[in-house]
Amino acid sequence: MTQVAPKFLFVPVSSAEGVGEYMRSLIVADEVKRRWPNATIQFVLSRQAPYAHTCPYPTALLGDTPTKNIKAVNDFMSFFQPDFVIFDASGRRSQLVHANRLGAKVIFLSQHKRKRSRGMKVLRARVTDSHWVVQPEFVIGPISWLDRLKLKLIDKPEPTVIGPIFVNPNLERQLKLLKEYKLTAGGFILLNAGSGGHTNSHGYIVEEFARAAANIFQATQIPCVVVYGPNYPNAMFEAEGVTAIKELNHGELIDLLDAAKIAVLSGGDTLLQAIALKKPTLAVAVAKDQNYRLRVCKESGLIASNDCDARQMSDGLIELIKAENLGKLETALAKCECINGLDIGMNIITDLYHKKFGVQQ
């Protein structure tokens, strides 16, 4: 049977700072393209986002994040006539309603309690075909009995907790990366502060990570790799024992994370991916919305954490790599049920595809 060529529209939050929602949408888009090679994929992004002009898929550019451009997004949906619209932490109710009226299957992704609550509001839930929670349940917790009742009364399913979404490590690609940067598996420390665009009163936070890397190498002689991120605008630091990388695509970053002895990360999506990969991590909050996640992960014994100060980070890492401390962390990670949610999400999309086009499973 000839497959219908589906049209997918991805509408992630996009701005000059964070990159997580865009990266997650890109991962799902790549998997959609792998499963349905004839699919048409389109993104809607803010032109303020540094990655807006490097997106590998056709992109409609807006003056600001899509949630603030209600009419422009709705007009584009009317023009594009999508079969699926994936709103990643974005979208006003009227945008979801418009997508539904056009006959599209609407998927909403939430990454913390406030967004999840918004996605469960009755008028939004009515027009949402699937709500994914891209946090492990031990971080975000269950929904309330009232939300559960409300969804049951309008005959809508509860949000699906799928956890972090990422590309699984690829051994061939990993070996090539290690050779390129003269690294050995398990023989280096990876540092990454997310997109690289986050700042505090001292400047760009990733610069603290770079200084911490220099301190760590001086104290341990373990090579360090700092991935600065696409939103970091300045020249990268040079230091003995520290490899500076401006930017990696998601798959490459996952490959290096998987190969590292230990990681120093921000509290964004990559942290949850590290937990799913069972990688010992020292985590640092680079944005206010990361503090809760770090606290829960630390209380669960899955990470160590510290303030985003170079000396505190390096001291914390040196303490963490002591055999007793590292062993405790590795034991807790081995017991954690957090896994890659990509396959769960794709199974949902496949089911919605069959329902929309009447294709027999």
CSV table of N, CA and C in Angstrom, one decimal, residues 183 187-193 204-228 236-245 262-265 282 284 307-318 321:
chain,number,residue,atom,x,y,z
A,183,LEU,N,40.7,12.0,21.7
A,183,LEU,CA,40.1,11.6,23.0
A,183,LEU,C,40.0,10.1,23.1
A,187,GLY,N,38.0,8.6,29.2
A,187,GLY,CA,39.2,9.3,29.6
A,187,GLY,C,39.2,10.8,29.6
A,188,PHE,N,38.0,11.4,29.5
A,188,PHE,CA,37.9,12.8,29.5
A,188,PHE,C,36.6,13.3,30.2
A,189,ILE,N,36.6,14.6,30.6
A,189,ILE,CA,35.4,15.2,31.2
A,189,ILE,C,34.8,16.1,30.2
A,190,LEU,N,33.5,16.0,30.1
A,190,LEU,CA,32.7,16.9,29.1
A,190,LEU,C,32.0,18.0,29.9
A,191,LEU,N,32.2,19.2,29.5
A,191,LEU,CA,31.5,20.4,30.1
A,191,LEU,C,30.6,21.1,29.0
A,192,ASN,N,29.4,21.4,29.3
A,192,ASN,CA,28.5,22.0,28.4
A,192,ASN,C,27.4,22.8,29.2
A,193,ALA,N,27.3,24.1,28.9
A,193,ALA,CA,26.3,24.9,29.6
A,193,ALA,C,25.0,25.2,28.8
A,204,TYR,N,29.0,35.7,30.4
A,204,TYR,CA,28.4,34.4,29.9
A,204,TYR,C,28.8,33.3,30.8
A,205,ILE,N,27.8,32.5,31.2
A,205,ILE,CA,28.1,31.5,32.2
A,205,ILE,C,29.0,30.4,31.6
A,206,VAL,N,28.9,30.1,30.3
A,206,VAL,CA,29.8,29.1,29.8
A,206,VAL,C,31.3,29.4,30.0
A,207,GLU,N,31.6,30.7,30.2
A,207,GLU,CA,33.0,31.1,30.5
A,207,GLU,C,33.4,30.6,31.8
A,208,GLU,N,32.5,30.5,32.8
A,208,GLU,CA,32.8,29.9,34.1
A,208,GLU,C,33.1,28.4,33.9
A,209,PHE,N,32.4,27.8,33.0
A,209,PHE,CA,32.6,26.4,32.7
A,209,PHE,C,34.0,26.2,32.1
A,210,ALA,N,34.4,27.1,31.3
A,210,ALA,CA,35.7,27.0,30.6
A,210,ALA,C,36.8,27.2,31.7
A,211,ARG,N,36.6,28.1,32.6
A,211,ARG,CA,37.6,28.3,33.7
A,211,ARG,C,37.7,27.1,34.6
A,212,ALA,N,36.5,26.5,34.9
A,212,ALA,CA,36.4,25.3,35.7
A,212,ALA,C,37.2,24.2,35.0
A,213,ALA,N,37.1,24.1,33.7
A,213,ALA,CA,37.8,23.0,33.0
A,213,ALA,C,39.3,23.2,33.1
A,214,ALA,N,39.8,24.4,33.0
A,214,ALA,CA,41.2,24.6,33.2
A,214,ALA,C,41.6,24.2,34.6
A,215,ASN,N,40.8,24.6,35.6
A,215,ASN,CA,41.1,24.2,37.0
A,215,ASN,C,41.1,22.7,37.2
A,216,ILE,N,40.2,22.0,36.6
A,216,ILE,CA,40.0,20.6,36.7
A,216,ILE,C,41.2,19.9,36.1
A,217,PHE,N,41.7,20.3,34.9
A,217,PHE,CA,42.8,19.6,34.3
A,217,PHE,C,44.1,19.9,35.2
A,218,GLN,N,44.3,21.1,35.7
A,218,GLN,CA,45.4,21.3,36.5
A,218,GLN,C,45.5,20.4,37.7
A,219,ALA,N,44.3,20.2,38.3
A,219,ALA,CA,44.2,19.4,39.6
A,219,ALA,C,44.2,17.9,39.3
A,220,THR,N,43.7,17.4,38.2
A,220,THR,CA,43.5,16.0,38.0
A,220,THR,C,44.3,15.4,36.8
A,221,GLN,N,44.7,16.3,35.9
A,221,GLN,CA,45.4,15.9,34.6
A,221,GLN,C,44.5,15.1,33.7
A,222,ILE,N,43.2,15.1,34.0
A,222,ILE,CA,42.2,14.5,33.1
A,222,ILE,C,41.8,15.5,32.0
A,223,PRO,N,41.9,15.2,30.7
A,223,PRO,CA,41.6,16.1,29.7
A,223,PRO,C,40.1,16.6,29.8
A,224,CYS,N,39.8,17.8,29.5
A,224,CYS,CA,38.5,18.3,29.5
A,224,CYS,C,38.1,18.8,28.1
A,225,VAL,N,36.8,18.7,27.8
A,225,VAL,CA,36.2,19.2,26.6
A,225,VAL,C,35.1,20.1,26.9
A,226,VAL,N,35.2,21.4,26.4
A,226,VAL,CA,34.1,22.4,26.6
A,226,VAL,C,33.4,22.6,25.3
A,227,VAL,N,32.1,22.3,25.3
A,227,VAL,CA,31.3,22.6,24.1
A,227,VAL,C,30.5,23.9,24.4
A,228,TYR,N,30.8,25.0,23.7
A,228,TYR,CA,30.3,26.3,24.1
A,228,TYR,C,28.9,26.5,23.7
A,236,MET,N,36.5,31.6,21.9
A,236,MET,CA,36.6,30.6,22.9
A,236,MET,C,38.0,30.7,23.6
A,237,PHE,N,38.0,30.3,24.9
A,237,PHE,CA,39.2,30.3,25.7
A,237,PHE,C,40.2,29.2,25.3
A,238,GLU,N,41.5,29.5,25.5
A,238,GLU,CA,42.5,28.4,25.3
A,238,GLU,C,43.1,28.1,26.6
A,239,ALA,N,43.3,26.9,26.9
A,239,ALA,CA,43.9,26.5,28.2
A,239,ALA,C,44.5,25.1,28.0
A,240,GLU,N,45.6,24.8,28.7
A,240,GLU,CA,46.3,23.5,28.7
A,240,GLU,C,45.3,22.4,29.1
A,241,GLY,N,45.3,21.4,28.3
A,241,GLY,CA,44.4,20.2,28.7
A,241,GLY,C,43.0,20.4,28.4
A,242,VAL,N,42.6,21.5,27.8
A,242,VAL,CA,41.2,21.8,27.5
A,242,VAL,C,40.9,21.9,26.0
A,243,THR,N,40.0,21.1,25.5
A,243,THR,CA,39.6,21.1,24.1
A,243,THR,C,38.4,22.0,24.0
A,244,ALA,N,38.4,23.0,23.2
A,244,ALA,CA,37.3,23.9,23.0
A,244,ALA,C,36.6,23.6,21.7
A,245,ILE,N,35.3,23.4,21.8
A,245,ILE,CA,34.5,23.1,20.6
A,245,ILE,C,33.3,24.1,20.6
A,262,ILE,N,32.8,11.6,33.0
A,262,ILE,CA,31.9,12.3,33.8
A,262,ILE,C,31.5,13.6,33.1
A,263,ALA,N,30.5,14.2,33.5
A,263,ALA,CA,30.0,15.5,32.8
A,263,ALA,C,29.8,16.6,33.8
A,264,VAL,N,30.0,17.8,33.3
A,264,VAL,CA,29.5,19.0,34.0
A,264,VAL,C,28.6,19.7,33.1
A,265,LEU,N,27.3,19.8,33.5
A,265,LEU,CA,26.2,20.3,32.6
A,265,LEU,C,25.4,21.3,33.3
A,282,LEU,N,27.9,16.5,37.4
A,282,LEU,CA,27.8,17.6,38.3
A,282,LEU,C,27.0,18.7,37.5
A,284,VAL,N,24.7,22.4,37.1
A,284,VAL,CA,24.7,23.8,37.5
A,284,VAL,C,23.5,24.4,36.9
A,307,ASP,N,27.0,25.7,42.6
A,307,ASP,CA,26.7,27.0,42.0
A,307,ASP,C,27.6,27.2,40.7
A,308,CYS,N,27.1,28.2,39.8
A,308,CYS,CA,27.9,28.4,38.6
A,308,CYS,C,29.1,29.3,38.8
A,309,ASP,N,30.0,28.9,39.6
A,309,ASP,CA,31.2,29.6,39.8
A,309,ASP,C,32.3,28.6,39.5
A,310,ALA,N,33.4,29.1,38.8
A,310,ALA,CA,34.4,28.2,38.2
A,310,ALA,C,35.1,27.4,39.4
A,311,ARG,N,35.4,28.1,40.5
A,311,ARG,CA,36.1,27.4,41.5
A,311,ARG,C,35.2,26.4,42.2
A,312,GLN,N,34.0,26.7,42.4
A,312,GLN,CA,33.0,25.8,43.1
A,312,GLN,C,32.8,24.6,42.2
A,313,MET,N,32.7,24.8,40.9
A,313,MET,CA,32.4,23.7,39.9
A,313,MET,C,33.6,22.8,39.9
A,314,SER,N,34.8,23.3,39.8
A,314,SER,CA,36.0,22.5,39.8
A,314,SER,C,36.2,21.7,41.1
A,315,ASP,N,36.0,22.4,42.2
A,315,ASP,CA,36.1,21.7,43.5
A,315,ASP,C,35.1,20.6,43.7
A,316,GLY,N,33.8,20.9,43.2
A,316,GLY,CA,32.8,19.9,43.3
A,316,GLY,C,33.1,18.7,42.4
A,317,LEU,N,33.6,18.9,41.2
A,317,LEU,CA,33.9,17.8,40.3
A,317,LEU,C,35.1,17.0,40.9
A,318,ILE,N,36.1,17.6,41.5
A,318,ILE,CA,37.2,16.9,42.1
A,318,ILE,C,36.7,16.0,43.2
A,321,ILE,N,34.7,12.9,41.8
A,321,ILE,CA,35.4,11.7,41.1
A,321,ILE,C,36.1,10.8,42.1
